[in-house]
Short mmCIF file of C-alpha atoms in Angstrom, two decimals:
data_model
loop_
_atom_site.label_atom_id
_atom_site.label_comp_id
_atom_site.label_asym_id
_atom_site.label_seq_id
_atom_site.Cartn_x
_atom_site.Cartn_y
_atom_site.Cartn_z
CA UNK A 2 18.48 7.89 7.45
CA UNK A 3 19.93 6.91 3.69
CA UNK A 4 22.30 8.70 2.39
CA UNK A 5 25.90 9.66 2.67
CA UNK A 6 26.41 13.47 2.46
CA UNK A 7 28.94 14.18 5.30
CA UNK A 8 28.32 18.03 6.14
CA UNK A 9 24.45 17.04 6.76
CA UNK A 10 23.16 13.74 6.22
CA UNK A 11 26.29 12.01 8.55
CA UNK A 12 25.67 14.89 11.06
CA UNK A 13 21.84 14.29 11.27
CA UNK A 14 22.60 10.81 11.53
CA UNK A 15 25.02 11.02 14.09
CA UNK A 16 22.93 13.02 16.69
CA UNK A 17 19.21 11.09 16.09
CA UNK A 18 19.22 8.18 13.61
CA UNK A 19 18.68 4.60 15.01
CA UNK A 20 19.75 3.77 11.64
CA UNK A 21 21.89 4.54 8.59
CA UNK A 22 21.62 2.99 5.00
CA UNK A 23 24.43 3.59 2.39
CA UNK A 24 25.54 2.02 -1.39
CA UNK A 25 28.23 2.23 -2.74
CA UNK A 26 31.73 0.17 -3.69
CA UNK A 27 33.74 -0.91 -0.04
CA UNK A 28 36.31 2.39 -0.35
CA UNK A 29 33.27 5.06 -0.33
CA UNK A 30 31.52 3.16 2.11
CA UNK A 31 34.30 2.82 4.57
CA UNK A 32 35.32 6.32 4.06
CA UNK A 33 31.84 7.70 4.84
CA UNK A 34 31.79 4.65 8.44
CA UNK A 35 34.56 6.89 9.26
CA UNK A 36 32.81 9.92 8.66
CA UNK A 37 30.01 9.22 10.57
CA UNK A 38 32.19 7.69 13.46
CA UNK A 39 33.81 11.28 13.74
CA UNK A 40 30.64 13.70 13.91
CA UNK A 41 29.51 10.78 16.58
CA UNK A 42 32.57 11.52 18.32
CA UNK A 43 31.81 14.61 18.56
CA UNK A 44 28.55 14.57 19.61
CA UNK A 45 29.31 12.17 22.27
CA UNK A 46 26.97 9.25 20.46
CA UNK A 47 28.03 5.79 20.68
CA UNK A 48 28.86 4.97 17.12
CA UNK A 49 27.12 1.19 17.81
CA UNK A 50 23.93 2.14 18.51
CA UNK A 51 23.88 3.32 14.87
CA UNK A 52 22.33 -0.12 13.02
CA UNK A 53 23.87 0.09 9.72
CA UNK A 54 22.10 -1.24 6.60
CA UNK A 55 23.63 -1.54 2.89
CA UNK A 56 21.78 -1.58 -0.46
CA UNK A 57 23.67 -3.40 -2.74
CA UNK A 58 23.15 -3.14 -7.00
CA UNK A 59 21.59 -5.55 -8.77
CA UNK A 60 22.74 -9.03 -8.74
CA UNK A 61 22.44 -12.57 -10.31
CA UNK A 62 23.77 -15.46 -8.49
CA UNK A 63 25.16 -18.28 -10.46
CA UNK A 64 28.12 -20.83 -10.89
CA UNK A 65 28.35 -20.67 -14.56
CA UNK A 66 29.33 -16.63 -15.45
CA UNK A 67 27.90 -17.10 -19.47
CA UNK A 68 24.82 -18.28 -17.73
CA UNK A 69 24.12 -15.69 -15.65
CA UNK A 70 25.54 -13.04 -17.87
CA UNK A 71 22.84 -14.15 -20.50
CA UNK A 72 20.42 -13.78 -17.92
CA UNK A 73 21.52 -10.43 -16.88
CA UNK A 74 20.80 -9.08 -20.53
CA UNK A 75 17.78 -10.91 -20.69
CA UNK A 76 16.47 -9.25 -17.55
CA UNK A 77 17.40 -5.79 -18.79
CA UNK A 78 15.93 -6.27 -22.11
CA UNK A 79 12.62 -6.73 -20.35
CA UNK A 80 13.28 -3.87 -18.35
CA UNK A 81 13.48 -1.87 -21.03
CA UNK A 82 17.41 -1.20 -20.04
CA UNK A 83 20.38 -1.60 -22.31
CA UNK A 84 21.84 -3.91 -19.29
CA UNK A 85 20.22 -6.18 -16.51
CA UNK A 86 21.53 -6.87 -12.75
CA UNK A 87 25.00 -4.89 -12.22
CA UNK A 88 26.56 -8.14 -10.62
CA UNK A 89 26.78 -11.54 -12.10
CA UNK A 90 28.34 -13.50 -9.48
CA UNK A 91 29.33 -16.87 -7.84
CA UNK A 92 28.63 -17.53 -4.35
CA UNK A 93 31.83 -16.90 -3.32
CA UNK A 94 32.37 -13.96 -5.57
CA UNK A 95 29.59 -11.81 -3.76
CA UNK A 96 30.75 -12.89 -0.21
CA UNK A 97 34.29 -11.55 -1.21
CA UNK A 98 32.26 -8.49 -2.73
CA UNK A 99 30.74 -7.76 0.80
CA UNK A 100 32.76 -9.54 3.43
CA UNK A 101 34.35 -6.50 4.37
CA UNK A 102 30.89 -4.65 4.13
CA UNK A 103 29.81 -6.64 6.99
CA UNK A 104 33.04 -6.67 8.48
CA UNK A 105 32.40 -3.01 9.15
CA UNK A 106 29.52 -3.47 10.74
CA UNK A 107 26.74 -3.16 8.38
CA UNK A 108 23.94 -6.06 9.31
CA UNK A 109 21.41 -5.77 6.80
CA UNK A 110 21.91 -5.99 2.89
CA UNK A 111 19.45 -4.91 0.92
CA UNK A 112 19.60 -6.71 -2.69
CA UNK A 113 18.02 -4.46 -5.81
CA UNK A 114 16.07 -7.45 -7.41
CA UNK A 115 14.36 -6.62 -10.66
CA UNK A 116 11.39 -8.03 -12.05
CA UNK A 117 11.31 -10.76 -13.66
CA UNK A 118 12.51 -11.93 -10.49
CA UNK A 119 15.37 -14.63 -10.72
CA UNK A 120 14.04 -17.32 -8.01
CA UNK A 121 17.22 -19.21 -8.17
CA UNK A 122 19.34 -15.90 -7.49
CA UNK A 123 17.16 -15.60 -4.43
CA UNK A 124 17.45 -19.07 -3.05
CA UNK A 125 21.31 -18.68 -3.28
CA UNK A 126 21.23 -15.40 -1.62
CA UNK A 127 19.30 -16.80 1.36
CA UNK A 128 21.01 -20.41 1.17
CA UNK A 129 24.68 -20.34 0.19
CA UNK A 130 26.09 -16.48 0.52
CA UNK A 131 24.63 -15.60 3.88
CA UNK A 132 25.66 -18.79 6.10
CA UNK A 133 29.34 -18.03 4.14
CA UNK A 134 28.85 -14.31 5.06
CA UNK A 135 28.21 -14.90 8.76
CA UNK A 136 30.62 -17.50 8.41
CA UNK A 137 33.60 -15.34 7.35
CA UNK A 138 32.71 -12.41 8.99
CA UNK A 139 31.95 -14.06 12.45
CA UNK A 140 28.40 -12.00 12.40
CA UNK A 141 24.77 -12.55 11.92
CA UNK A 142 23.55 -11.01 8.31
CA UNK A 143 20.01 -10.40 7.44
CA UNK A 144 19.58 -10.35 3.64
CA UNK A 145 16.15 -8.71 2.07
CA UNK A 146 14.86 -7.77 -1.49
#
């Protein structure tokens, strides 16, 4: 189940999802963890059998900022879009973006990748910020697009 709504969607989720997908910046998505861990309270569900799954915005992946940033625009000027990829980001910027994500428990990340599709962004998803991900947050992470 996606979603966050916490009179319904948590409660649904909480008595039959096997899994739960949310966005959103770390303080609404910890807020609505804790949501969900109370209606599984009281339902009497184990909150871990819940996999949790996060879709993350947009994101380019670089070590030079300017570079990426001109990418960004460059993407959303293909896409029609007055901007491109939400996050321009260093390696270590996105795994201090969504450390605490995982930290919460949320396995699976779910990058919005538009087309044209940034190959290098990619590689450094797979390659640099999820070993430091698993790394920091002592967890396995699977990544997708």
């Amino acid at each position: 189940i996606g979603g966050g709504g916490e009179k319904k969607t948590l409660r649904t989720t909480a008595r039959f999802a096997d899994a739960w997908n949310i966005n959103g910046d770390l303080d609404e998505v910890r807020h609505k963890d804790a949501v969900l861990r109370r209606w599984c309270d009281e339902s009497g569900r184990d909150e871990s059998t819940i996999e949790r799954t996060y879709s993350s915005d947009s994101i380019i992946v670089r070590d030079d900022l300017d570079e990426g940033r001109r990418l960004a625009a460059e993407i959303g000027r293909l896409n029609g879009r007055s901007e491109g990829p939400r996050y321009v980001e260093t390696p270590e910027m996105a795994v201090e973006r969504l450390a605490p994500i995982v930290e919460l428990g949320f396995r699976h990340i779910y990058f919005d990748i538009p087309a044209p599709f940034d190959d290098e962004t990619l590689v450094r998803l797979v390659e640099e910020v999820r070993p430091m991900l698993e790394e920091r947050a002592g967890a396995t992470v699977a990544a997708a697009t």
